[in-house]
mmCIF file of C-alpha atoms and ligand atoms in Angstrom:
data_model
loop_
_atom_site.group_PDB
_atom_site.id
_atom_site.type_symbol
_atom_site.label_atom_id
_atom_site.label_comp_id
_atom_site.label_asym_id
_atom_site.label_seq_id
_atom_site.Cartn_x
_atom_site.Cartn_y
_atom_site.Cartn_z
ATOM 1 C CA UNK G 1144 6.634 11.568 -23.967
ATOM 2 C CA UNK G 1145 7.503 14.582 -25.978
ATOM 3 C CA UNK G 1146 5.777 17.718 -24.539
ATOM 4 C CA UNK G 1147 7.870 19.533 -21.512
ATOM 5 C CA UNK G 1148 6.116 17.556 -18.417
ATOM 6 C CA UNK G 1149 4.105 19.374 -16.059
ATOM 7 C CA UNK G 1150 5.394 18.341 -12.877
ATOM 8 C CA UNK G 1151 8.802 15.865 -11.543
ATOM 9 C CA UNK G 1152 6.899 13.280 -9.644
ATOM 10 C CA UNK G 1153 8.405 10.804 -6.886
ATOM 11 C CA UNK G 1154 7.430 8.588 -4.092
ATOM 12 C CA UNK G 1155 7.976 10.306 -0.268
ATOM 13 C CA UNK G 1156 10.849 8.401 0.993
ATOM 14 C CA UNK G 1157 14.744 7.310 0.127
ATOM 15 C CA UNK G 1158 15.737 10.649 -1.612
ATOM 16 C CA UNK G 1159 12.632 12.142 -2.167
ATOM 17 C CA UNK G 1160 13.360 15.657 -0.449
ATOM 18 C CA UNK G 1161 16.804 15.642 -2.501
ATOM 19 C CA UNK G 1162 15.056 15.164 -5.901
ATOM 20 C CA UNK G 1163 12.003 17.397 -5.294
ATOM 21 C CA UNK G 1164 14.207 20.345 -4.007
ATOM 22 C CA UNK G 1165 16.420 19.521 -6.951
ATOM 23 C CA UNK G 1166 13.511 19.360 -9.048
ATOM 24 C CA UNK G 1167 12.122 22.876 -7.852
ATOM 25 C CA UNK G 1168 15.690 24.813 -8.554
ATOM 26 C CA UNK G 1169 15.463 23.783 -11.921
ATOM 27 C CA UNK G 1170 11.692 25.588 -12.430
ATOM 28 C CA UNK G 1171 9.673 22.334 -12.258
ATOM 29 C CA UNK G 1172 6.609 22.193 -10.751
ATOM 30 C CA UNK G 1173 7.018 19.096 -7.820
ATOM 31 C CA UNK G 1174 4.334 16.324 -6.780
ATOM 32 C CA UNK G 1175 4.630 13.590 -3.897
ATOM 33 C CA UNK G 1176 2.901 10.199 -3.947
ATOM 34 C CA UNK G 1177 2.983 10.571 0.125
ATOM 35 C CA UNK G 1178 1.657 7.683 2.168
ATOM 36 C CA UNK G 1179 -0.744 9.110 5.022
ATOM 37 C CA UNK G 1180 1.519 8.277 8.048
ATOM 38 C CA UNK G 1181 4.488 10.558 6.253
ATOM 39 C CA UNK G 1182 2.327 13.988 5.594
ATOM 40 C CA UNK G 1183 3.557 15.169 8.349
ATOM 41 C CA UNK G 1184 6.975 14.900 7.606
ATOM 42 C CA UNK G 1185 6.504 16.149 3.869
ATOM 43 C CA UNK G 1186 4.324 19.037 4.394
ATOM 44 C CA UNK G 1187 7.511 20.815 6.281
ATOM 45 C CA UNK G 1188 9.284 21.606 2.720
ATOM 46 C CA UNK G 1189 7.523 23.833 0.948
ATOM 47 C CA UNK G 1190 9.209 23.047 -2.384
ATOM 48 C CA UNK G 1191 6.739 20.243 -2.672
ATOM 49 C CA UNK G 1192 3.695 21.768 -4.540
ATOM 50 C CA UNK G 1193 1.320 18.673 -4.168
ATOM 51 C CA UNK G 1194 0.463 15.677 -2.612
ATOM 52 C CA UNK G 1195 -0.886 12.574 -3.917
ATOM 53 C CA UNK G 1196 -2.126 10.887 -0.695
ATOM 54 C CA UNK G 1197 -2.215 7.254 -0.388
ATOM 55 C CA UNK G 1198 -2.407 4.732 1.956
ATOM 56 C CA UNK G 1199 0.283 2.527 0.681
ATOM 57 C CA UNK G 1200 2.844 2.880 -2.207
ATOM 58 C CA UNK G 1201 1.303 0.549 -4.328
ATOM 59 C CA UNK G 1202 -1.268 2.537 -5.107
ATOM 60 C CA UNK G 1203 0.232 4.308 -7.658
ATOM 61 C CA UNK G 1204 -0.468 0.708 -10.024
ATOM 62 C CA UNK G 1205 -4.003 2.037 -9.889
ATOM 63 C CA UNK G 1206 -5.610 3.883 -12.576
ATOM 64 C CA UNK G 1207 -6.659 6.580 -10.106
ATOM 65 C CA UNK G 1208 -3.571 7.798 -8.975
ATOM 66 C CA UNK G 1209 -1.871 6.979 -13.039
ATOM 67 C CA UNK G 1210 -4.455 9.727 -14.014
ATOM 68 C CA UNK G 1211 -3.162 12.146 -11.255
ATOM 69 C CA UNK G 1212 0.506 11.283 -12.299
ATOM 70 C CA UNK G 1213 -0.505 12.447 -16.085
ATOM 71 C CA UNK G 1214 2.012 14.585 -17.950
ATOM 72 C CA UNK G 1215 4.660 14.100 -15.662
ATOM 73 C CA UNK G 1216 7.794 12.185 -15.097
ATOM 74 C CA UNK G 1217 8.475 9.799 -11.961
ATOM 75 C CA UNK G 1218 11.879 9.509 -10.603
ATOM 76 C CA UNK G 1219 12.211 5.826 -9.780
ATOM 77 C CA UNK G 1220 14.319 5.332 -6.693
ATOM 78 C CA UNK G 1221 14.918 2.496 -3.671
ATOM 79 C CA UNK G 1222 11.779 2.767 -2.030
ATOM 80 C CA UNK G 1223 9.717 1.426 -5.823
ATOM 81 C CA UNK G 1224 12.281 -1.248 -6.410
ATOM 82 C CA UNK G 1225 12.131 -2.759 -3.144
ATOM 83 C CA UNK G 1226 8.061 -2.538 -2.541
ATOM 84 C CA UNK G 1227 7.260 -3.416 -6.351
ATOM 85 C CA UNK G 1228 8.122 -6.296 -8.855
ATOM 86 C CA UNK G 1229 9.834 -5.769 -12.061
ATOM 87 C CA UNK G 1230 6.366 -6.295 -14.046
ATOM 88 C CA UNK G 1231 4.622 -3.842 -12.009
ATOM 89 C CA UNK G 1232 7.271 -1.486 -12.117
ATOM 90 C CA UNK G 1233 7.528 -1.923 -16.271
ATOM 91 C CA UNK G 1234 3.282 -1.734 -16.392
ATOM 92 C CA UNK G 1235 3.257 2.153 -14.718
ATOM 93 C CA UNK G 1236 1.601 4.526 -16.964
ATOM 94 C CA UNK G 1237 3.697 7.508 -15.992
ATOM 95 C CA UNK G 1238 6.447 8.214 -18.036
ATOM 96 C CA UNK G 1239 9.864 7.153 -15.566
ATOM 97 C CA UNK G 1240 12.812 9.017 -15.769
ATOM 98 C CA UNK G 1241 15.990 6.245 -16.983
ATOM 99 C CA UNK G 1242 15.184 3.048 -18.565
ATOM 100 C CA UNK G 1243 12.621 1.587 -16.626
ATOM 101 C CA UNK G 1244 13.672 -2.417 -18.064
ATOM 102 C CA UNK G 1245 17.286 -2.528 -16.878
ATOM 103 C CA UNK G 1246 15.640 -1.939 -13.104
ATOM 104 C CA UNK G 1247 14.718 -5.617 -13.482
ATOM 105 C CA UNK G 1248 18.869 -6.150 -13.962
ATOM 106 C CA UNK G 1249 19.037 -4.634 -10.178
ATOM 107 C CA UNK G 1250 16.657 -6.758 -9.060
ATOM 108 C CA UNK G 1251 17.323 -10.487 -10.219
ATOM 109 C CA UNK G 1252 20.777 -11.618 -9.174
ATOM 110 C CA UNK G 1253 21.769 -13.785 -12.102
ATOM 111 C CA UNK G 1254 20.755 -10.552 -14.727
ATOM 112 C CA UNK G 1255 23.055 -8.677 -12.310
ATOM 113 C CA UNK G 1256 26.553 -10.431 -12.515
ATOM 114 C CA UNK G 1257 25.357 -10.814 -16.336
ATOM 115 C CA UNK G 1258 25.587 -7.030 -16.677
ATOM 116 C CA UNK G 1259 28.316 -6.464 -14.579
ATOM 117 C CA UNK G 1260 30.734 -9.377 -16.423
ATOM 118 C CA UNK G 1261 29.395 -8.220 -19.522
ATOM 119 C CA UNK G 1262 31.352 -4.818 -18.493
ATOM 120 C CA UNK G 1263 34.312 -6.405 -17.475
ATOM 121 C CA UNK G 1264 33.959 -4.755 -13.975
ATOM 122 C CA UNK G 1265 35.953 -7.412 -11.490
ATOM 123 C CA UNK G 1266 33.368 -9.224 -9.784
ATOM 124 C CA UNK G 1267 32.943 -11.127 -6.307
ATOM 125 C CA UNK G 1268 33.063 -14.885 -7.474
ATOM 126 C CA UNK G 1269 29.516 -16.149 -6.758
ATOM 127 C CA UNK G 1270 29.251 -19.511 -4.960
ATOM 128 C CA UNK G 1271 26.725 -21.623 -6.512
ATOM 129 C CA UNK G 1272 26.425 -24.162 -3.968
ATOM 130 C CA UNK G 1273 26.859 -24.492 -0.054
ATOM 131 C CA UNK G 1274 29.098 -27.826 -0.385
ATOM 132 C CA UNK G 1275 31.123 -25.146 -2.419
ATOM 133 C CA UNK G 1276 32.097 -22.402 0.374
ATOM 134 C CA UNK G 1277 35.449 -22.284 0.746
ATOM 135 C CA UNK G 1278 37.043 -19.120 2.273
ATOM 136 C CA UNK G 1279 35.023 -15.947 4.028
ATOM 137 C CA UNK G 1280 32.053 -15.581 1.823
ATOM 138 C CA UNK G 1281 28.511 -12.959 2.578
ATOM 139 C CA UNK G 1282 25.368 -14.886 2.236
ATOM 140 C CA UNK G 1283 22.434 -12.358 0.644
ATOM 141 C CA UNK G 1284 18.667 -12.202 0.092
ATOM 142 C CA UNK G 1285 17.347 -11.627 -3.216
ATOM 143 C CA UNK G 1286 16.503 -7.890 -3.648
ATOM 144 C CA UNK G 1287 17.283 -4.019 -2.771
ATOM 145 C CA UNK G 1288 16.999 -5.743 0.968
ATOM 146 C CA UNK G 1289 19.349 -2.339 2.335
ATOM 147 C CA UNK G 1290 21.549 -5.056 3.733
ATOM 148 C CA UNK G 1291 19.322 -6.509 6.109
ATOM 149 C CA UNK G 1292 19.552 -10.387 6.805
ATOM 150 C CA UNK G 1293 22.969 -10.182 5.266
ATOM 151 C CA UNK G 1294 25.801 -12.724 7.264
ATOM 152 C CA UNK G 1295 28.877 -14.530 6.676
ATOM 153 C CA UNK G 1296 29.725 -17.918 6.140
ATOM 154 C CA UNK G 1297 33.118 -19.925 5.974
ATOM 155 C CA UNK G 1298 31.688 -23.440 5.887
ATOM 156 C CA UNK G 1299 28.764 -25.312 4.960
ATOM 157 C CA UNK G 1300 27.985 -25.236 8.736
ATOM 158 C CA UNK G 1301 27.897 -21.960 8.976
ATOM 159 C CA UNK G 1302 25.896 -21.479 6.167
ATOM 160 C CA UNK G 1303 23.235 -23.736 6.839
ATOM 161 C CA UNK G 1304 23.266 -22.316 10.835
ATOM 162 C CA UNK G 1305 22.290 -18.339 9.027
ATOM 163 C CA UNK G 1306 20.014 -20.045 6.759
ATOM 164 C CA UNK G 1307 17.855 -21.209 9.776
ATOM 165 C CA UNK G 1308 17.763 -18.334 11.563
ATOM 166 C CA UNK G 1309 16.636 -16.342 9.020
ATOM 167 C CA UNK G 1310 13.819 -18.724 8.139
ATOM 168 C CA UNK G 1311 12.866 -18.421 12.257
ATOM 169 C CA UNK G 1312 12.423 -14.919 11.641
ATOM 170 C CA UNK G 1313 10.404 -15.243 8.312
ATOM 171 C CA UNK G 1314 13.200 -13.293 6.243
ATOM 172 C CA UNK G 1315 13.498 -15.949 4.056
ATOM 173 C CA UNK G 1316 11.420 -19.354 3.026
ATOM 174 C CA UNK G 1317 14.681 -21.105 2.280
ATOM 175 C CA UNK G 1318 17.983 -21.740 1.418
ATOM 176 C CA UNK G 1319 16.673 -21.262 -2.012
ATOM 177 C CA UNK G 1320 15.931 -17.413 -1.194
ATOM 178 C CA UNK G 1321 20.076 -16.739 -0.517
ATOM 179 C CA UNK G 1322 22.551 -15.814 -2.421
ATOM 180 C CA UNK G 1323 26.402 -16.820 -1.335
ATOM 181 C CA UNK G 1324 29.234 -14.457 -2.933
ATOM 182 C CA UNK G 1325 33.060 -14.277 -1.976
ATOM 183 C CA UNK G 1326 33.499 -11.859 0.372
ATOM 184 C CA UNK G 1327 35.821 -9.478 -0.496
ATOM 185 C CA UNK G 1328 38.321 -7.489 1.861
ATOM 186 C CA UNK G 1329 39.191 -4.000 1.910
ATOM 187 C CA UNK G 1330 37.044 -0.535 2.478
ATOM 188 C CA UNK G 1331 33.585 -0.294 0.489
ATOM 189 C CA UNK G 1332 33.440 2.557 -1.681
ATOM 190 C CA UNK G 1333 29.501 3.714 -3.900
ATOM 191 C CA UNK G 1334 30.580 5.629 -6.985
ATOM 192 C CA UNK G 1335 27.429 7.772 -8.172
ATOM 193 C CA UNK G 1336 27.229 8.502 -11.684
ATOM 194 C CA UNK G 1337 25.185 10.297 -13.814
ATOM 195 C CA UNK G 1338 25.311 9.669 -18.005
ATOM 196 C CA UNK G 1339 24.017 12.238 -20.131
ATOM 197 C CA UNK G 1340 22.374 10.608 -23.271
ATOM 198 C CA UNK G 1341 22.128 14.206 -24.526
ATOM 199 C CA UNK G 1342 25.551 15.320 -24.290
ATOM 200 C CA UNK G 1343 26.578 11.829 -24.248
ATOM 201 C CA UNK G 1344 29.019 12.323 -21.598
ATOM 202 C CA UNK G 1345 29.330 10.397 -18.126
ATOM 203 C CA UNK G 1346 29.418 12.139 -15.057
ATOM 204 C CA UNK G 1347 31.166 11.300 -11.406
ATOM 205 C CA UNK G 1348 29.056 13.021 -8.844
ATOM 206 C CA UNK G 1349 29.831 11.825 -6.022
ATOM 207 C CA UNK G 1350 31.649 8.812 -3.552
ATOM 208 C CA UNK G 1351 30.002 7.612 -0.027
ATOM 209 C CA UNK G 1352 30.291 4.866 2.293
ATOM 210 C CA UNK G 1353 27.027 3.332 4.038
ATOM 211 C CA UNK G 1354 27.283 3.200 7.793
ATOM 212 C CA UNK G 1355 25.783 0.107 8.684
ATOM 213 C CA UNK G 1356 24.634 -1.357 11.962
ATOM 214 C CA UNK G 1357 26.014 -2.910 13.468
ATOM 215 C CA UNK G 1358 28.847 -4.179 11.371
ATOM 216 C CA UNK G 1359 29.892 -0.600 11.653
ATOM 217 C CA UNK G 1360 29.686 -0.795 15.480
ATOM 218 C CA UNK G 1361 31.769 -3.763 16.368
ATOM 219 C CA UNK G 1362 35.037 -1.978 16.116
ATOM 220 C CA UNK G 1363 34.233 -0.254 19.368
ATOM 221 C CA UNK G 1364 33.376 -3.239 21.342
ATOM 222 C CA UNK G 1365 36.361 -5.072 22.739
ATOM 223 C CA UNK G 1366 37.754 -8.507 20.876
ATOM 224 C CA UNK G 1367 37.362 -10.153 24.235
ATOM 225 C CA UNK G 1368 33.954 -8.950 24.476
ATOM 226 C CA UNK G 1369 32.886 -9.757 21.176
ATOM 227 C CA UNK G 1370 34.587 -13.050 21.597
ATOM 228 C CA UNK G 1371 32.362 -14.020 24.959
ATOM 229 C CA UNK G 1372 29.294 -12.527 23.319
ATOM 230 C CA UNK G 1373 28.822 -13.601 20.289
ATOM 231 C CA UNK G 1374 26.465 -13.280 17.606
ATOM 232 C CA UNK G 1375 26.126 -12.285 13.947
ATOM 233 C CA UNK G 1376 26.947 -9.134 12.812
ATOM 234 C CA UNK G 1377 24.292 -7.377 10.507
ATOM 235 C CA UNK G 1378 24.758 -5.349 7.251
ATOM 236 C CA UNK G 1379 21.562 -3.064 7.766
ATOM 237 C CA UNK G 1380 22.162 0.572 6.235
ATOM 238 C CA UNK G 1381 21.404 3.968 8.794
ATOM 239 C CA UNK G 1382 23.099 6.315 6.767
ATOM 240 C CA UNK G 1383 25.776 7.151 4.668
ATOM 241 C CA UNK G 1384 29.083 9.163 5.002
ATOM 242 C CA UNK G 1385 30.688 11.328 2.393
ATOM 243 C CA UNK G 1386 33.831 10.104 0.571
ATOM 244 C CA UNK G 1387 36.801 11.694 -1.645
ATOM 245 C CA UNK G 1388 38.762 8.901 -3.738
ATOM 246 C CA UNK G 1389 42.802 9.470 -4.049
ATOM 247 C CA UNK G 1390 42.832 11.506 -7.838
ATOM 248 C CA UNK G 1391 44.802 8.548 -8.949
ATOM 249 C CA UNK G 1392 42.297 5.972 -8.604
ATOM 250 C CA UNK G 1393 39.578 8.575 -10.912
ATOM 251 C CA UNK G 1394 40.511 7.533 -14.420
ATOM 252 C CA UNK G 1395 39.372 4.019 -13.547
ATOM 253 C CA UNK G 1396 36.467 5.180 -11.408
ATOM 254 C CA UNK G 1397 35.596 6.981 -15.200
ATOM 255 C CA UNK G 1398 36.360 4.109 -16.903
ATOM 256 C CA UNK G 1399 34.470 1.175 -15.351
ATOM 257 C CA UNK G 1400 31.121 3.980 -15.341
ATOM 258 C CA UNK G 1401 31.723 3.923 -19.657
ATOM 259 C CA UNK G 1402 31.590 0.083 -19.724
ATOM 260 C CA UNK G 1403 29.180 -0.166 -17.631
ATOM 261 C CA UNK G 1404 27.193 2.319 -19.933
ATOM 262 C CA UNK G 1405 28.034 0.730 -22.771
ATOM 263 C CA UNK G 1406 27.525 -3.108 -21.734
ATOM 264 C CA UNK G 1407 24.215 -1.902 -20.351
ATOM 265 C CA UNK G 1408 23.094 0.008 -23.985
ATOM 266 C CA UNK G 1409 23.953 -3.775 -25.541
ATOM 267 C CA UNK G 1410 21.749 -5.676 -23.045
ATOM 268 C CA UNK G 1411 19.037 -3.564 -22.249
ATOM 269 C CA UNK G 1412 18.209 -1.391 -24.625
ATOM 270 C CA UNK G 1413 18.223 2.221 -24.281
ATOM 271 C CA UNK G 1414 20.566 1.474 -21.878
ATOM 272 C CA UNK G 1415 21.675 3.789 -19.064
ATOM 273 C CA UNK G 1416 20.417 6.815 -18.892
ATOM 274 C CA UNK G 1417 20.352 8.892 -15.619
ATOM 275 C CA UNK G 1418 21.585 8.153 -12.502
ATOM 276 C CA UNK G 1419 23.167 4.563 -11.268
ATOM 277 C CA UNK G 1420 26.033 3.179 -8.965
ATOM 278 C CA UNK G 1421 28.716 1.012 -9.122
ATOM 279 C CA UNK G 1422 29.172 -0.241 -5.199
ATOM 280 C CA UNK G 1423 31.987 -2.158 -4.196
ATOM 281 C CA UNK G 1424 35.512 -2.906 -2.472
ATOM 282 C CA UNK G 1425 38.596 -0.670 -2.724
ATOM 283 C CA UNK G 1426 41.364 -3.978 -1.694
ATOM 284 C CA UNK G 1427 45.220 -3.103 -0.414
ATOM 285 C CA UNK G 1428 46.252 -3.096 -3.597
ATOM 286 C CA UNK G 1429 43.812 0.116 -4.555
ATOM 287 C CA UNK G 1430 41.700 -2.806 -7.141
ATOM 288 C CA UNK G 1431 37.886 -2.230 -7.353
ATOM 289 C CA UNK G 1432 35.459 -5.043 -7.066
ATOM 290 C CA UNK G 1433 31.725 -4.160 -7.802
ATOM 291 C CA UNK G 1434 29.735 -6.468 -5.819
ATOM 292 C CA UNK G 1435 26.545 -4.291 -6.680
ATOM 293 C CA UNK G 1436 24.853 -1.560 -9.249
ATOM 294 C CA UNK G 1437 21.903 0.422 -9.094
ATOM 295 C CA UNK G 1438 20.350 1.548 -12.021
ATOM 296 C CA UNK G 1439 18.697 4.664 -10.679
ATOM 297 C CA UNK G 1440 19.999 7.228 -8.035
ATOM 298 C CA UNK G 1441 20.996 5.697 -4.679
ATOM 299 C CA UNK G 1442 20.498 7.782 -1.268
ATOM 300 C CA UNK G 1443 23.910 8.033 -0.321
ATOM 301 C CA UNK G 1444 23.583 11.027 -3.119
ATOM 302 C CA UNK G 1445 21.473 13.059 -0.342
ATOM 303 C CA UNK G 1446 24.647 13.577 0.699
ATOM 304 C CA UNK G 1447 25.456 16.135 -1.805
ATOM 305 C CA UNK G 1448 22.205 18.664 -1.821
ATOM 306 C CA UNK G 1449 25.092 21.735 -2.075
ATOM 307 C CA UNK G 1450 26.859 19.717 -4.917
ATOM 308 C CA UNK G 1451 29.837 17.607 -3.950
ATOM 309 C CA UNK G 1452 33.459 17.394 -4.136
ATOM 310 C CA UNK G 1453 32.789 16.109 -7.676
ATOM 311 C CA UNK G 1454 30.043 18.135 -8.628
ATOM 312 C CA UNK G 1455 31.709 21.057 -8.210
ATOM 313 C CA UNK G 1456 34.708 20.457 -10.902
ATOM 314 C CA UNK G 1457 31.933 19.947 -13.391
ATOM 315 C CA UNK G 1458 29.225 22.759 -12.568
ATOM 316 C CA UNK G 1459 29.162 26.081 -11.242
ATOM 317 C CA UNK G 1460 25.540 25.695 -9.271
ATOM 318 C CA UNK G 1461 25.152 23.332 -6.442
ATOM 319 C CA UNK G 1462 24.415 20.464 -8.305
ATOM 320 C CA UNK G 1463 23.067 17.303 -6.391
ATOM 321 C CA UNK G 1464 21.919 13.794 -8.120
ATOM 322 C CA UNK G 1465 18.259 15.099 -7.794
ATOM 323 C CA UNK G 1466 18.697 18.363 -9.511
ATOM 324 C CA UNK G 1467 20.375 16.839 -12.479
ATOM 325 C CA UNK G 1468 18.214 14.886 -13.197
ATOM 326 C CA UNK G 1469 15.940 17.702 -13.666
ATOM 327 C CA UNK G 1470 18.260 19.635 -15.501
ATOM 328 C CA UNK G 1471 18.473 16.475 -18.009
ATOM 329 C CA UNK G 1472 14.462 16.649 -18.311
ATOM 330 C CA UNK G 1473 14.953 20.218 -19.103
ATOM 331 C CA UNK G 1474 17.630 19.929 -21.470
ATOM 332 C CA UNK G 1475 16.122 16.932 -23.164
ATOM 333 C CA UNK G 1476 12.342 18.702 -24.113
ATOM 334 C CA UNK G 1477 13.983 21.726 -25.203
ATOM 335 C CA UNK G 1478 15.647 19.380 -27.806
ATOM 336 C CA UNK G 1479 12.986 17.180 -28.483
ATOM 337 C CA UNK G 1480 15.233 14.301 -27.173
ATOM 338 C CA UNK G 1481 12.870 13.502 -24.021
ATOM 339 C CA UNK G 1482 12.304 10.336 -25.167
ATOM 340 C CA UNK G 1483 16.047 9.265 -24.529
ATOM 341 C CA UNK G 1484 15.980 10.127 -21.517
ATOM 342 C CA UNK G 1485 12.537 8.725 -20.177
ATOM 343 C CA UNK G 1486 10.738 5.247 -21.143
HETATM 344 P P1 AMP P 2390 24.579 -4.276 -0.534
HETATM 345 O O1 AMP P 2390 23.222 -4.210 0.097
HETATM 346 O O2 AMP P 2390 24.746 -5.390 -1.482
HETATM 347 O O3 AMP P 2390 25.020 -2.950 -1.049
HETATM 348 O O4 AMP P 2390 25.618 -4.664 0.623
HETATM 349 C C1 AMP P 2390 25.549 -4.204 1.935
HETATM 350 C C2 AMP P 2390 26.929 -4.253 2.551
HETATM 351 O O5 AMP P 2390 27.445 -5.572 2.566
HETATM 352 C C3 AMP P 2390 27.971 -3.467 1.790
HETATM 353 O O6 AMP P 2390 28.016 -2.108 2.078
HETATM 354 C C4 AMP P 2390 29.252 -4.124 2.224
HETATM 355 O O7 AMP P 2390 29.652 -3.671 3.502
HETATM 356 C C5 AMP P 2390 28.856 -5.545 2.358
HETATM 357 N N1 AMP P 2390 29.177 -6.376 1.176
HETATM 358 C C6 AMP P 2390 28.306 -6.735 0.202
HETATM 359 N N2 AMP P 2390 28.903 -7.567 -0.679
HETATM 360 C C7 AMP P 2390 30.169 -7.732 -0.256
HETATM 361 C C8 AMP P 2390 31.285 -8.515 -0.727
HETATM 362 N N3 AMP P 2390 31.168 -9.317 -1.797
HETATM 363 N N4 AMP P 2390 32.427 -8.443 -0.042
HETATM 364 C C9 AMP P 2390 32.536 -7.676 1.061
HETATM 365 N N5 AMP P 2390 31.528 -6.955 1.569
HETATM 366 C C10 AMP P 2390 30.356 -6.978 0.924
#
């Protein structure tokens, strides 16, 4: 892409509303690929300037809706990860804002603790085999899942039990489809970062927690309670809640984002550009441990629509994820560099 693009472009759901607004204070005109049953919703913001209407998200692989998308740039976010494979994702037409290869990183497991060793960033150990669970570990599904189907297992016995409940209730076909980690203790802290291949600088704009049910919940409920009622506790995500870091643990927070940028710009070439997230464990000793990245913007940054705690050190306008990201595509075609910043 080199001319200035004629619209910012994104799918109606995850942060949608945050980019779009974000999108429209930075002078762009906006466009929603909106499935039918969310209209409703959409057509109350009247920074969106048009609809692409569709039945289901997928649409937007077909060559009808790629011409509609012409001349401007998609933000990729949650919601295309989790409904579309990496190929389909990598065979859009439309120019997508970031590097639209390292989004296959996200999604296969293995390519993710590849990126993240190859970073240094302290990682949970994985557990390669059941017979090998020693210790508290969280069993996962493949994929931007939001949590969901997530449980813990000490022992092969345990293990096995989640296994076959999930496969019950057609979450997964197998044990094949999990994914055992060490699970790590502490408080879980999402660092949202932005890196600027223009000015070449990297960015903290913001820190949440998710606020997951019910995992979230169970501190209310009794031990004896719990205890008599059993049951698994779920990882699901409902929302996010805003987070300031002590200043001291900053310089590291900067730190991990450059070699993170930097392993990523050796693996997956043009590395990352835009918005991503290093998600993990604050322990009692104040040590990270990223258990997860996302290579595009995460919705815990619809946190920050008036800028955040973070935002507001480095810019004087209310700067959220969403509008950065448009203030990169501005930046970038005024330059000429657009195509650094959009594959
Ligand atoms: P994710 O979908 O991978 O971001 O994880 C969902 C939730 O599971 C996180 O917010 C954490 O509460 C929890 N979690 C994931 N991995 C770990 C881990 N290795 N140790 C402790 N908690 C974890």
């Amino acid at each position: 892409m080199k001319a200035r693009p004629t619209a910012i472009a994104t799918l109606g759901s995850h942060c949608a509303l945050q980019v779009l607004k974000g999108a429209k204070d930075e002078g762009f005109k906006t466009l929603l690929v909106c499935e039918k049953r969310r209209v409703s919703l959409y057509k109350r913001f009247s920074f969106i300037d048009d609809m692409i209407i569709v039945d289901s998200f997928r649409e937007i692989l077909e060559k009808g809706v790629q011409k509609k998308l012409a001349g401007a740039v998609v933000i990729p976010h949650g919601t295309l990860i989790s409904q579309m494979s990496s190929d389909e994702i990598e065979g859009i037409d439309a120019p997508i804002f970031g590097n639209r290869w390292i989004l296959r990183w996200e999604a296969d497991r293995e390519m993710k603790q590849r990126l993240m060793e190859e970073a240094g960033l302290k990682t949970p150990m994985p557990v390669k085999s059941k017979h090998d669970i020693a210790g508290l570990c969280i069993v996962k599904l493949h994929g931007a899942a939001g949590g969901r189907g997530y449980y813990l297992a000490w022992d092969c016995k345990s293990f096995e039990e989640g296994a076959k409940r999930l496969a019950g209730q057609k979450m997964i076909k197998g044990e094949q489809d999990l994914y055992i980690q060490e699970f790590i203790r502490g408080v879980p802290a999402y660092l949202q970062y932005f890196y600027s291949p223009v000015t070449k600088a990297l960015e903290l704009l913001g820190v949440d927690r998710r606020y997951e049910s019910d995992i979230d919940g169970i501190g209310r409920i009794p031990a004896r309670q719990q205890m008599a009622a059993g049951g698994e506790p779920s990882y699901t995500v409902v929302g996010n809640i805003p987070l300031v870091l002590r200043e001291s643990l900053l310089d590291e927070v900067y730190k991990m984002g450059e070699s993170f940028c930097r392993a990523a710009e050796r693996l997956v070439k043009p590395g990352m550009p835009g918005p991503f997230c290093l998600e993990g464990v604050y322990d009692s000793e104040g040590k990270f441990t990223t258990f997860e990245f996302s290579a595009r913007i995460v919705a815990g940054t619809n946190l920050y629509i008036e800028g955040s705690p973070y935002s507001g050190l480095l810019y004087d306008d209310p700067m959220s994820m969403g509008r950065r990201i448009a203030r990169e595509v501005k930046i970038a075609s005024k330059k000429g560099r657009l195509a650094e910043i959009v594959t």
